[in-house]
Coordinates of C-alpha atoms in Angstrom, one line a residue:
M540 CA -0.1 0.1 0.0
S541 CA 1.7 3.4 -1.0
A542 CA 1.3 6.3 1.3
A543 CA -1.0 9.2 1.4
K544 CA 0.7 12.4 0.3
P545 CA 1.0 14.1 3.5
N546 CA -1.4 17.3 3.7
L547 CA 0.0 19.1 6.8
T548 CA 2.2 21.9 6.7
L549 CA 4.0 24.3 9.3
D550 CA 1.4 27.3 8.2
D551 CA -1.4 25.0 9.3
I552 CA -0.3 24.6 12.5
H553 CA 0.4 28.1 13.0
R554 CA -2.8 28.9 12.2
A555 CA -4.1 26.5 14.5
A556 CA -2.3 27.8 17.0
A557 CA -3.8 31.0 16.7
R558 CA -7.4 29.6 16.1
I559 CA -7.4 27.3 19.8
A560 CA -5.5 30.5 21.4
P561 CA -8.7 31.5 23.2
F562 CA -9.4 27.9 24.0
A563 CA -6.5 26.1 24.8
V564 CA -4.4 26.2 28.2
R565 CA -0.2 27.3 27.3
T566 CA 0.8 24.5 29.2
P567 CA 4.0 24.4 31.6
V568 CA 7.4 23.0 30.5
L569 CA 9.1 21.6 33.3
R570 CA 12.5 19.6 34.7
A571 CA 14.2 17.9 37.6
D572 CA 17.8 17.6 38.2
A573 CA 16.9 14.3 39.4
L574 CA 15.4 13.2 36.1
D575 CA 18.4 14.6 34.0
T576 CA 20.5 12.9 36.2
A577 CA 18.9 9.4 35.6
V578 CA 18.7 10.1 31.8
G579 CA 22.2 11.4 31.5
A580 CA 20.8 14.3 29.7
R581 CA 19.1 17.8 30.3
V582 CA 14.7 16.6 29.7
W583 CA 12.4 19.3 29.4
F584 CA 8.5 17.9 30.2
K585 CA 5.9 19.6 28.1
C586 CA 2.9 19.1 30.4
E587 CA -0.3 18.2 28.3
N588 CA -1.9 16.8 31.3
S589 CA -2.2 20.2 32.3
Q590 CA -4.4 21.0 29.2
R591 CA -8.1 21.2 29.4
T592 CA -9.5 18.1 29.6
G593 CA -6.4 16.4 31.1
S594 CA -4.8 15.9 27.6
F595 CA -3.1 17.1 24.3
K596 CA -6.4 15.8 22.5
F597 CA -8.1 18.9 23.3
R598 CA -5.9 21.1 20.9
G599 CA -6.7 18.9 18.0
A600 CA -10.8 18.7 18.9
T601 CA -10.7 22.4 19.4
N602 CA -9.0 23.0 16.4
A603 CA -11.5 20.9 13.9
V604 CA -14.6 22.1 16.2
R605 CA -13.8 25.8 15.3
S606 CA -12.6 24.8 11.8
L607 CA -16.2 24.1 11.0
D608 CA -18.5 26.6 9.0
D609 CA -21.8 27.3 10.9
S610 CA -23.9 25.5 8.9
K611 CA -21.5 22.5 9.6
A612 CA -21.0 22.8 12.6
A613 CA -25.0 23.4 13.4
R614 CA -25.1 19.6 12.5
G615 CA -22.7 18.8 15.2
V616 CA -19.7 16.2 15.4
V617 CA -18.8 12.6 16.0
A618 CA -16.1 10.7 16.9
H619 CA -14.5 7.3 18.1
S620 CA -12.5 7.1 21.1
S621 CA -11.0 5.3 24.0
G622 CA -11.1 8.1 26.2
N623 CA -9.1 11.5 25.5
H624 CA -10.1 12.2 22.2
G625 CA -14.0 11.7 22.9
A626 CA -13.6 14.0 26.1
A627 CA -11.7 16.5 23.8
L628 CA -14.2 16.7 21.2
A629 CA -17.4 16.9 23.6
E630 CA -15.7 19.6 25.4
A631 CA -14.8 21.6 22.3
A632 CA -18.3 21.3 21.2
R633 CA -19.7 22.7 24.5
S634 CA -17.6 25.5 24.2
R635 CA -19.4 26.1 20.7
G636 CA -22.5 24.8 21.8
I637 CA -23.4 22.0 19.2
P638 CA -24.1 18.5 19.9
A639 CA -20.9 15.8 19.9
H640 CA -21.9 12.5 19.9
V641 CA -18.9 9.9 21.2
V642 CA -18.4 6.1 20.5
V643 CA -16.6 4.5 23.2
P644 CA -15.2 1.0 23.5
E645 CA -16.2 -1.1 26.1
G646 CA -13.3 -1.1 28.6
A647 CA -12.5 2.2 28.4
T648 CA -10.7 4.2 31.5
F649 CA -13.9 5.1 33.9
A650 CA -12.0 8.7 34.3
K651 CA -12.0 9.2 30.8
V652 CA -15.5 8.2 30.2
E653 CA -16.9 10.2 32.8
A654 CA -14.9 13.3 31.3
I655 CA -17.0 12.8 28.0
R656 CA -20.2 12.7 30.5
R657 CA -19.3 15.8 31.8
A658 CA -19.3 17.6 28.8
G659 CA -22.5 16.7 27.7
A660 CA -21.9 14.3 24.8
H661 CA -24.2 11.5 23.6
L662 CA -22.2 8.5 24.6
I663 CA -22.8 5.5 22.5
R664 CA -20.9 2.2 23.4
C665 CA -19.5 -0.6 21.2
A666 CA -17.1 -3.7 21.1
P667 CA -13.5 -2.7 21.9
T668 CA -12.3 -3.4 18.1
L669 CA -11.3 -0.5 15.7
R670 CA -14.2 -2.4 13.2
A671 CA -16.9 -1.8 15.8
R672 CA -15.7 1.5 16.7
E673 CA -15.3 2.8 13.0
E674 CA -18.7 1.4 12.1
T675 CA -20.6 2.7 14.9
A676 CA -19.6 6.4 14.6
A677 CA -20.4 5.8 10.4
E678 CA -24.0 5.0 11.9
V679 CA -23.9 8.3 13.8
V680 CA -22.9 10.3 11.1
R681 CA -25.4 8.7 8.6
A682 CA -28.0 9.1 10.9
T683 CA -27.5 12.9 12.2
G684 CA -25.9 14.2 9.5
A685 CA -22.9 15.2 11.9
E686 CA -19.1 16.2 10.8
L687 CA -16.6 12.9 11.9
V688 CA -13.7 14.3 13.5
H689 CA -11.2 11.1 13.5
P690 CA -8.8 11.0 16.6
Y691 CA -5.8 11.3 14.6
D692 CA -6.3 10.4 10.7
D693 CA -7.4 14.3 10.1
A694 CA -5.2 16.9 8.8
R695 CA -7.4 19.5 11.4
V696 CA -6.6 17.4 14.3
A697 CA -3.2 16.9 13.6
A698 CA -2.0 20.5 12.9
G699 CA -3.9 20.9 16.1
Q700 CA -1.8 18.5 18.3
G701 CA 1.6 20.0 16.8
T702 CA 1.0 23.5 18.5
A703 CA 2.4 21.7 21.4
C704 CA 5.6 21.3 20.1
L705 CA 5.5 24.6 18.6
E706 CA 4.8 26.4 22.2
L707 CA 7.7 24.0 23.5
L708 CA 10.2 25.0 20.9
E709 CA 9.4 28.4 21.9
E710 CA 10.4 27.8 25.1
R711 CA 13.3 25.9 24.0
P712 CA 14.6 26.4 21.0
D713 CA 17.8 24.7 21.6
L714 CA 16.6 21.1 21.9
D715 CA 18.5 18.4 20.1
V716 CA 15.4 15.9 20.0
V717 CA 12.0 15.7 20.7
F718 CA 10.4 12.7 21.8
V719 CA 6.8 11.9 21.4
P720 CA 4.1 8.9 22.0
V721 CA 3.0 6.9 19.0
G722 CA -0.5 5.4 18.9
G723 CA -2.5 6.2 15.9
G724 CA 0.3 9.3 15.0
G725 CA -2.1 12.5 15.0
L726 CA 0.2 13.8 17.4
A727 CA 3.4 12.4 16.0
S728 CA 3.0 14.0 12.9
G729 CA 2.1 17.3 14.1
T730 CA 5.2 16.8 16.6
C731 CA 7.2 16.1 13.3
I732 CA 6.3 19.1 11.0
A733 CA 6.3 22.0 14.1
A734 CA 9.6 20.7 14.8
T735 CA 11.8 19.8 11.4
D736 CA 10.1 22.9 9.7
T737 CA 11.0 25.0 12.7
R738 CA 14.6 23.8 13.5
P739 CA 16.3 22.0 10.8
G740 CA 18.4 19.4 12.1
I741 CA 16.4 18.4 15.1
R742 CA 15.4 14.6 15.5
V743 CA 12.2 13.5 16.3
I744 CA 11.8 10.4 18.3
G745 CA 8.9 8.1 18.6
V746 CA 8.0 6.0 21.5
E747 CA 5.5 2.8 21.6
P748 CA 4.5 0.4 23.9
R749 CA 6.5 -3.1 23.4
G750 CA 3.2 -4.8 23.3
A751 CA 2.0 -2.3 20.9
D752 CA 4.6 -1.7 18.4
D753 CA 2.7 -1.2 15.1
A754 CA 3.9 2.0 14.2
R755 CA 7.9 0.4 14.5
R756 CA 6.6 -2.2 12.3
C757 CA 5.4 -0.4 9.4
L758 CA 8.3 2.0 9.6
V759 CA 10.7 -0.8 9.4
A760 CA 8.5 -2.6 6.5
G761 CA 8.1 0.5 4.8
D762 CA 4.3 0.0 4.5
L763 CA 1.5 -0.2 6.4
V764 CA 1.6 -3.9 7.8
P765 CA -1.0 -5.7 9.6
A766 CA -0.3 -6.0 13.6
P767 CA -1.0 -8.5 16.1
P768 CA -3.5 -7.3 18.7
P769 CA -2.1 -4.6 21.2
D770 CA -1.1 -6.1 24.5
T771 CA -0.5 -3.0 26.8
I772 CA -1.6 -0.8 29.5
C773 CA -0.8 2.4 27.4
D774 CA -4.5 2.3 26.2
G775 CA -3.8 5.7 24.8
L776 CA -1.4 3.9 22.1
R777 CA -3.4 0.9 21.1
A778 CA -4.3 2.6 17.7
T779 CA -2.7 1.8 14.1
L780 CA -1.4 4.1 11.8
S781 CA -3.6 5.2 9.0
P782 CA -2.1 6.6 5.4
F783 CA -2.2 9.9 6.3
T784 CA -0.2 9.7 9.1
F785 CA 2.1 7.0 8.2
G786 CA 3.0 9.0 4.9
I787 CA 4.3 11.7 7.6
L788 CA 6.0 9.6 9.6
S789 CA 7.9 7.9 7.0
A790 CA 9.2 10.9 6.1
R791 CA 9.9 12.5 9.1
L792 CA 10.4 10.3 12.2
H793 CA 14.0 10.0 12.7
E794 CA 13.3 6.2 14.7
I795 CA 10.7 4.8 17.1
L796 CA 11.9 3.2 20.5
T797 CA 9.9 0.9 22.1
A798 CA 9.5 0.3 26.2
P799 CA 7.8 -2.7 28.5
D800 CA 4.9 -1.9 30.5
P801 CA 7.0 -2.7 33.8
A802 CA 9.7 0.3 32.9
T803 CA 6.8 2.2 31.7
R804 CA 4.8 1.9 35.5
D805 CA 8.0 2.7 37.1
A806 CA 8.5 5.8 34.9
A807 CA 4.9 7.0 36.0
R808 CA 6.0 6.7 39.3
L809 CA 9.7 8.3 38.7
I810 CA 7.6 11.2 37.0
H811 CA 5.2 11.7 40.4
A812 CA 8.1 11.9 42.6
S813 CA 10.1 14.3 40.4
L814 CA 7.5 16.3 38.9
G815 CA 5.1 16.2 41.0
I816 CA 2.5 15.2 38.6
V817 CA 0.1 12.3 37.4
V818 CA 0.6 11.0 34.2
E819 CA -1.1 8.0 32.2
P820 CA 1.4 5.0 31.0
S821 CA 0.8 6.3 27.6
S822 CA 3.1 9.6 28.5
A823 CA 5.2 7.6 30.8
V824 CA 6.4 5.2 28.1
V825 CA 8.6 7.9 27.0
L826 CA 10.6 8.4 30.0
A827 CA 11.0 4.5 30.3
A828 CA 12.3 4.4 26.8
L829 CA 15.0 7.5 27.9
L830 CA 15.8 5.0 30.3
G831 CA 16.1 2.0 28.8
P832 CA 19.1 0.0 26.8
D833 CA 19.3 3.5 24.2
R834 CA 20.2 5.8 27.2
P835 CA 23.6 6.0 26.1
R836 CA 23.0 7.8 22.8
F837 CA 21.3 10.6 24.3
A838 CA 23.9 11.4 27.0
G839 CA 24.3 15.1 27.0
L840 CA 21.7 16.3 24.8
R841 CA 18.8 18.7 25.1
V842 CA 16.0 16.5 24.8
G843 CA 12.2 17.6 25.0
V844 CA 9.4 15.2 25.8
I845 CA 5.9 15.8 25.1
L846 CA 3.7 14.3 28.2
T847 CA 0.3 13.5 26.5
G848 CA -2.3 13.2 29.4
G849 CA -3.1 12.6 33.0
N850 CA -6.4 11.0 32.9
V851 CA -6.1 7.2 35.1
D852 CA -8.4 6.1 37.3
S853 CA -8.2 6.4 41.1
P854 CA -6.6 3.5 42.8

């Protein structure tokens, strides 16, 4: 399968930044001596756990919702989501006063489902498979005429997600490398374009759970290839690349590293102890990779990390 031609530019990301500025939080960038010592590099963390709805997804959802003309917006929006994208779209729709319909697979994190409910979205449950999610969302679109806002296979969404990296580079323009989690690839795509077009020579490195390394397999194969069912605690990283995101990542992403779930759990605890924040496993996997076998390769570098969210169930 040939990759779809990427349809996302740095100008799109700058326009998204201006469009979402009245609504999104400019999240903090944190660092800690203890983490620098552990990694052997200077590391700055872009804390999207502090974003509205608790994740970076609010950026892309808001850009998509605010891009609609009034006639389309009046019919509402639809998404399928394991939680964070659905909560973000629901809140973005609520802020514009339009309907939101969110298809959520069974087994989604309770905290994320409750966030969708609180934002007033119409919540529809489905089987926990990508096929069921897509088919159910398509049924809602046919029934309502609402606009589908895909969690990552959407240039409007990826442009919004890329604004997190823009902000990080505005604060730390001297970074050598940016690490970003990879699920469906929307955030990674926006990050790649924001980083490499803003600072030529910078590397963007993706990170996946070892039990859900479909993107790594695709990039190694040079094509979209089937992957085994995901087996990871990183619920936000179980999605697979689309032709759109594969096209961007295959051209822009330097490489993908992986980390096992036990190391990811340890990394989440270390982030909490060092930075005083709670993050999802889908965020902590990046630090797990930085502390893994590849750690010596990044010694002495200036490293940026995008922490994607903090919506976790209470123990």
